[in-house]
Coordinates of C-alpha atoms in Angstrom, one line a residue:
X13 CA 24.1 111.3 5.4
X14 CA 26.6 114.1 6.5
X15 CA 23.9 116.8 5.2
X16 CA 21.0 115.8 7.6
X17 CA 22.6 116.9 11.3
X18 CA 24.7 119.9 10.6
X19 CA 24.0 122.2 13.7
X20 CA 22.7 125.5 13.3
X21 CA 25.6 128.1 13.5
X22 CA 24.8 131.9 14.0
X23 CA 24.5 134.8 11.4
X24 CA 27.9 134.4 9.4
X25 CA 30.5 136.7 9.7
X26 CA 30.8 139.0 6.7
X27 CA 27.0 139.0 5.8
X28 CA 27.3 138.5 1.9
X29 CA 28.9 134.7 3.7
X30 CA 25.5 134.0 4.4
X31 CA 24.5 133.7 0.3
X32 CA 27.2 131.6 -0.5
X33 CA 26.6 129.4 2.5
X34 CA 23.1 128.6 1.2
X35 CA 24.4 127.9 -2.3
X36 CA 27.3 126.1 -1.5
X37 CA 25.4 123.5 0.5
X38 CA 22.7 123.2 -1.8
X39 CA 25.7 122.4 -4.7
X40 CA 27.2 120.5 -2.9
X41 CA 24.2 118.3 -1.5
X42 CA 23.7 117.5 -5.1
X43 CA 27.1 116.7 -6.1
X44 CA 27.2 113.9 -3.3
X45 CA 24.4 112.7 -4.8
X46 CA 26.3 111.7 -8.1
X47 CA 30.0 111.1 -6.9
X48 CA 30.8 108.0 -5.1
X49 CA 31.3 109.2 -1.6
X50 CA 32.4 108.1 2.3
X51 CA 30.7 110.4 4.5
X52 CA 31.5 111.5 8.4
X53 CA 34.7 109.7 8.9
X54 CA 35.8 110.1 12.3
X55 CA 39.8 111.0 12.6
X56 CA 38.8 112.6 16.5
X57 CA 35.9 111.9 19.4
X58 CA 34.6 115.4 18.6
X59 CA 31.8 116.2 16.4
X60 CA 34.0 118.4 14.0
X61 CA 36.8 115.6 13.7
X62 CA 35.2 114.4 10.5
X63 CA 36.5 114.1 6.9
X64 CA 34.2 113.4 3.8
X65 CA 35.9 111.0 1.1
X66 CA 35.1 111.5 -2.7
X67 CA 36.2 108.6 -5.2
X68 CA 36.1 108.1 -8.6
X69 CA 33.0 105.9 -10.1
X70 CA 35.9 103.1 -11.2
X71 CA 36.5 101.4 -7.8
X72 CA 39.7 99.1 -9.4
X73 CA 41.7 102.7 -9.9
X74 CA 44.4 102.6 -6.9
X75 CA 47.5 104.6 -6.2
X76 CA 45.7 107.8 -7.0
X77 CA 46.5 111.5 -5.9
X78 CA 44.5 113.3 -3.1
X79 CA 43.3 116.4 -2.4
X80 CA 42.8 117.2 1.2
X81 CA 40.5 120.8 1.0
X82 CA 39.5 122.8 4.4
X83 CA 36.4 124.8 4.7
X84 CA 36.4 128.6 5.0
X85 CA 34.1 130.2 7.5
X86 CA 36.9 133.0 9.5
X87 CA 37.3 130.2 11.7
X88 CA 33.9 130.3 13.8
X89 CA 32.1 129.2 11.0
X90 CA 31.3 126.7 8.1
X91 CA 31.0 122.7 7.4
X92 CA 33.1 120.2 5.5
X93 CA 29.6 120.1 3.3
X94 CA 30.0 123.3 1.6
X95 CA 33.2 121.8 -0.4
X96 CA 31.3 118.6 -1.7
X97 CA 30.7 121.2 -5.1
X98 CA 34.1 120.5 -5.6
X99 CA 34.3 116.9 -5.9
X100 CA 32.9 116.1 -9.3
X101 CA 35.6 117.9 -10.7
X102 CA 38.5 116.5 -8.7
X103 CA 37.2 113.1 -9.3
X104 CA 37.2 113.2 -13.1
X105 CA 40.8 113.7 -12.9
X106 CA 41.3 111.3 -11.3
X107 CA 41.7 111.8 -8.0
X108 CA 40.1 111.4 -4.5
X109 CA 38.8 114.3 -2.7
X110 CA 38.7 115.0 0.9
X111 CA 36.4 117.7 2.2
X112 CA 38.2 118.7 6.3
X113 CA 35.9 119.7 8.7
X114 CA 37.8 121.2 12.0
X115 CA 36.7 122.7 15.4
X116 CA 36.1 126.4 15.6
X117 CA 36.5 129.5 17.4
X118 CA 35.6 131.2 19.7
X119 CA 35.0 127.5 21.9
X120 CA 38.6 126.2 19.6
X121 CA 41.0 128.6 19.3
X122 CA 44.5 128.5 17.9
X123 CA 46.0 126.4 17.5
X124 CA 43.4 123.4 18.1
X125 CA 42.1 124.3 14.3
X126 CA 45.5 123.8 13.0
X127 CA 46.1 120.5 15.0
X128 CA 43.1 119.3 13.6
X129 CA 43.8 119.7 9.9
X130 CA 47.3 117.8 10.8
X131 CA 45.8 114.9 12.3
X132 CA 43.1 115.0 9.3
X133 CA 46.0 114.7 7.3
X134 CA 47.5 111.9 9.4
X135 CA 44.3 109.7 9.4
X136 CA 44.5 110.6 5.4
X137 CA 48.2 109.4 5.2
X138 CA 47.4 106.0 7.2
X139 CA 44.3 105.0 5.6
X140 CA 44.0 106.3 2.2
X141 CA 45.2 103.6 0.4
X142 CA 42.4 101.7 1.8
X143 CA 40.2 104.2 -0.7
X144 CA 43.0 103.5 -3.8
X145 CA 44.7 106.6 -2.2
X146 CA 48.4 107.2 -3.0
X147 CA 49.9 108.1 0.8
X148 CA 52.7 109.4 -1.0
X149 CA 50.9 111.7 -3.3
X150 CA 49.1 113.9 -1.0
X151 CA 48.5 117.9 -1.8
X152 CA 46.0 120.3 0.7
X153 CA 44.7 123.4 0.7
X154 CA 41.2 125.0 1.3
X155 CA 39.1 128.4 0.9
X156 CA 39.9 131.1 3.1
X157 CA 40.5 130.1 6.7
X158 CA 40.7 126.3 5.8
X159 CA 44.0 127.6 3.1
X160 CA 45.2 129.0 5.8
X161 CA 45.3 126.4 7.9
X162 CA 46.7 124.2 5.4
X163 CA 49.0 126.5 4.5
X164 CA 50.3 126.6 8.1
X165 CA 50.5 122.8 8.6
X166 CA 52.6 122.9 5.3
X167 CA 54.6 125.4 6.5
X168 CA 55.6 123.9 9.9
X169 CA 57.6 120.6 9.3
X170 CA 57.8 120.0 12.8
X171 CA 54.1 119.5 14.0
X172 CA 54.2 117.2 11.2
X173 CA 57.3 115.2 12.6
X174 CA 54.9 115.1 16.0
X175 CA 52.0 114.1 14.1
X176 CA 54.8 110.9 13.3
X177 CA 54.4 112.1 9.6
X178 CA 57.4 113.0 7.2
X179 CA 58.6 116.3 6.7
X180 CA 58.2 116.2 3.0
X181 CA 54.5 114.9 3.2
X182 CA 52.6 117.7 1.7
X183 CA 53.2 117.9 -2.2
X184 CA 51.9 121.0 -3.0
X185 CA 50.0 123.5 -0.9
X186 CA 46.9 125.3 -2.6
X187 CA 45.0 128.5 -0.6
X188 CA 42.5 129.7 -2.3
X189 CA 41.4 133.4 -0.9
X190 CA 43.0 132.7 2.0
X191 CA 44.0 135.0 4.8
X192 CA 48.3 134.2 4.8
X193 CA 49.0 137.1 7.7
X194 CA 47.7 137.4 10.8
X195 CA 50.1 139.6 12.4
X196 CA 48.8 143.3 12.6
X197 CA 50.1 146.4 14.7
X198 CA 46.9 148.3 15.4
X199 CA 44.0 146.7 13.8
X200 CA 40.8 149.2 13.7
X201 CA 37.8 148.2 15.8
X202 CA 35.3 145.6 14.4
X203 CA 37.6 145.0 11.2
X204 CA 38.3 141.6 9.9
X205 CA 42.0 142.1 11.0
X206 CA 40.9 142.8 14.5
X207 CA 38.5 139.9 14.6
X208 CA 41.2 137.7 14.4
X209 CA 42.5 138.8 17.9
X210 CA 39.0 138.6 19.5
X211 CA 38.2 135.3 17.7
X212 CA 40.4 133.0 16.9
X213 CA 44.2 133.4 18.9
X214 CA 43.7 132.6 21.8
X215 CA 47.2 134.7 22.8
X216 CA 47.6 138.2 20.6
X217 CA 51.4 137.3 21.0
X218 CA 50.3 134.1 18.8
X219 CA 49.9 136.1 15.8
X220 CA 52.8 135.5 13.9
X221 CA 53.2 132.1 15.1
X222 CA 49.7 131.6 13.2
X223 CA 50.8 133.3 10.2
X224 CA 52.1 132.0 7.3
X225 CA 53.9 134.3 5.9
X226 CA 56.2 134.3 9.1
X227 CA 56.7 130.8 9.4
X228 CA 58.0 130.6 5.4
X229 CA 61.7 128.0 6.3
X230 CA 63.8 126.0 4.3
X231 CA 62.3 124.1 1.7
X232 CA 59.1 124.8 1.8
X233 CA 56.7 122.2 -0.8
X234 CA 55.2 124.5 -3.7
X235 CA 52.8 126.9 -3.3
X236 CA 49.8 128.0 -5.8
X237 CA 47.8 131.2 -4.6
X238 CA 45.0 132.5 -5.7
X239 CA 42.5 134.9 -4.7
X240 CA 39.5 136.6 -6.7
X241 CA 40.4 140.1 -8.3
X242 CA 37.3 141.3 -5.8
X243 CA 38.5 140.1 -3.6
X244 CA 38.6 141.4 0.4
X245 CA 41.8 143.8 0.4
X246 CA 42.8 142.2 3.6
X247 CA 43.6 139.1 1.7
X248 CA 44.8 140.7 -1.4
X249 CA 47.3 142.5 0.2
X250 CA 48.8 138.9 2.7
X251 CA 48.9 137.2 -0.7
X252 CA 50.9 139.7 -2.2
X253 CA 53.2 139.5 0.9
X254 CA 52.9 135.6 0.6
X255 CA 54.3 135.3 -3.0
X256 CA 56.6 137.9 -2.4
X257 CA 58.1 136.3 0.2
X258 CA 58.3 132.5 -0.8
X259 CA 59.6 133.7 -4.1
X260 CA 62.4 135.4 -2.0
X261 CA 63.4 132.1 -0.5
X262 CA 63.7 130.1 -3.8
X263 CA 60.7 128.6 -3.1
X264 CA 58.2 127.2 -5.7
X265 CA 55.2 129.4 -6.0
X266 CA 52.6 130.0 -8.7
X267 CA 49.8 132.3 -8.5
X268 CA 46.9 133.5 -10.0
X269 CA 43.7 136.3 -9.1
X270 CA 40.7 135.8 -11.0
X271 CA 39.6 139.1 -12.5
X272 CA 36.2 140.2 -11.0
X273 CA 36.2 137.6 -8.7
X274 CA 34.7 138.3 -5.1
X275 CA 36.1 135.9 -2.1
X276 CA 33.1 133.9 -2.3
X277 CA 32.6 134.0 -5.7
X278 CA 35.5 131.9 -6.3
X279 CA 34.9 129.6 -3.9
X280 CA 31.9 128.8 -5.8
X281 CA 33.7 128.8 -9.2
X282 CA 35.5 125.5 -7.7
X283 CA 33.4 123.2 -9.8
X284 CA 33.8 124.9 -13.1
X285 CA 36.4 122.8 -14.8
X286 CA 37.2 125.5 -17.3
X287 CA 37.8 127.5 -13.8
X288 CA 41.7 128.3 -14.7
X289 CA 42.3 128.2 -10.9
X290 CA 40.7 124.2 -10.9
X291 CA 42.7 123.6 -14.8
X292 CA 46.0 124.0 -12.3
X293 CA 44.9 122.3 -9.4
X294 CA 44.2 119.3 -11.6
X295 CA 47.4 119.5 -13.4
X296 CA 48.9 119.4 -10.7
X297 CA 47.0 116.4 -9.4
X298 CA 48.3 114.2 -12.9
X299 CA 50.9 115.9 -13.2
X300 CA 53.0 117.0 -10.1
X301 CA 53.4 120.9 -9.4
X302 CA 54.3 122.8 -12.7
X303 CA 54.2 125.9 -13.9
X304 CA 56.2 128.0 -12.2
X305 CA 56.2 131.7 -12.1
X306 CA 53.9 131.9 -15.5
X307 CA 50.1 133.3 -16.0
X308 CA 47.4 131.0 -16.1
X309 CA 45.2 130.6 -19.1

């Protein structure tokens, strides 16, 4: 079972991340526990290359959507497990759910994390029907780093055209309190903005190139943002930019903040299905993307 050899990782960075790592795990430990469930599939040799596959209890359902979710963590920490909360939800809708672990910074920086995620989603594309996945029918996102390494892969069509994948793969992209700018001028010592710098890039001059909101081209697939109300003002203010900007190109974007809302708090919200971030992600699961440029209820 995935749960039993997660290696130990060091104090979290913010500290309140070390509460919702605890309860996120122990959620999520029980929600494997009652959803069907493929654990530690290998897409890489390394120990993070793994995906988790959630199914629906009715084995004869086929062609059905999948949701391809990254972990948060700033990119140095967090495990695949802490999404399993998620999957009773996603399952019911139906759907398949696939918890992304990746490698992490400082020992993986950028890009390695975002390669990973595309050739999670390339394993995913290949093989998913083997699950009663739809190849065709494939939407990602994640919670805070892992949206926004989603959001990157969905925003470069050209890594996916390496990755042998087609350029209109990704159906619908969904960060959730996800960092979508990493590009900052002079960011103050020991900030979140200037961890990113000493962290993760392994080139400061990579820092738009691992930004989403600079890499925003032509027909881009849709978007839905959301970020708690609470939220860290770092990320408030690159989703702000992020909507701004796709809706500037055309593009189809949705978004919502959850009033009161702190970045982890939403994260654990996930499983709520009255959760009006997971009513839309599950729409748009059945349904296709919708819902454009409207609040959510």
């Amino acid at each position: 079972m995935s749960f039993d050899d997660l290696p130990d990782q060091p104090p979290i960075y913010p500290r309140e991340a070390e509460d919702y790592a605890r309860e996120a795990l122990d959620r999520s430990h029980q929600a494997a526990a009652r959803v069907r469930n493929h654990m530690d599939i290998r897409y890489g040799d390394d120990y993070w290359q793994k995906v988790d596959i959630y199914l629906p209890d009715d084995a004869a359902l086929a062609d059905l959507p999948v949701l391809l979710f990254a972990h948060g963590g700033a990119w140095t920490h967090g495990y695949k497990e802490w999404l399993g909360l998620m999957a009773p939800v996603i399952v019911e809708t139906p759907a398949i759910f696939v918890s992304v672990s990746y490698r992490l910074a400082p020992e993986c920086r950028y890009p390695g994390p975002l390669e990973d995620c595309i050739a999670a989603l390339a394993w995913v594309h290949d093989h998913i029907a083997d699950y009663g996945g739809d190849p065709d029918r494939l939407y990602v996102g994640g919670h805070s780093a892992g949206g926004h390494l989603f959001a990157l892969a969905a925003l470069k069509p050209h890594l996916l055209a390496r990755a042998g994948l087609p350029a209109n793969l990704i159906k619908g992209c969904l960060p959730i309190c996800s960092q979508l700018n990493l590009a900052f001028d002079d960011p103050a010592p020991g900030s979140g903005e200037a961890r990113i710098y000493e962290m993760f890039l392994a080139d400061r001059k990579d820092d738009r190139d691992a930004s989403p909101l600079h890499n925003i081209g032509p027909n881009p697939p849709p978007f839905f943002i959301a970020h708690g109300g609470e939220d860290f003002p770092r990320i408030i203010e690159s989703n702000r930019l992020m909507i701004a900007a796709l809706k500037e190109t055309g593009a189809a974007v949705r978004s919502h903040v959850e009033p009161g809302a702190t970045h982890f708090g939403l994260a654990l919200q996930m499983e709520n299905p009255q959760s009006p971030v997971v009513r839309t992600l599950r729409d748009w699961l059945s349904n296709g993307p919708s819902g454009f440029d409207g609040p959510l209820h």
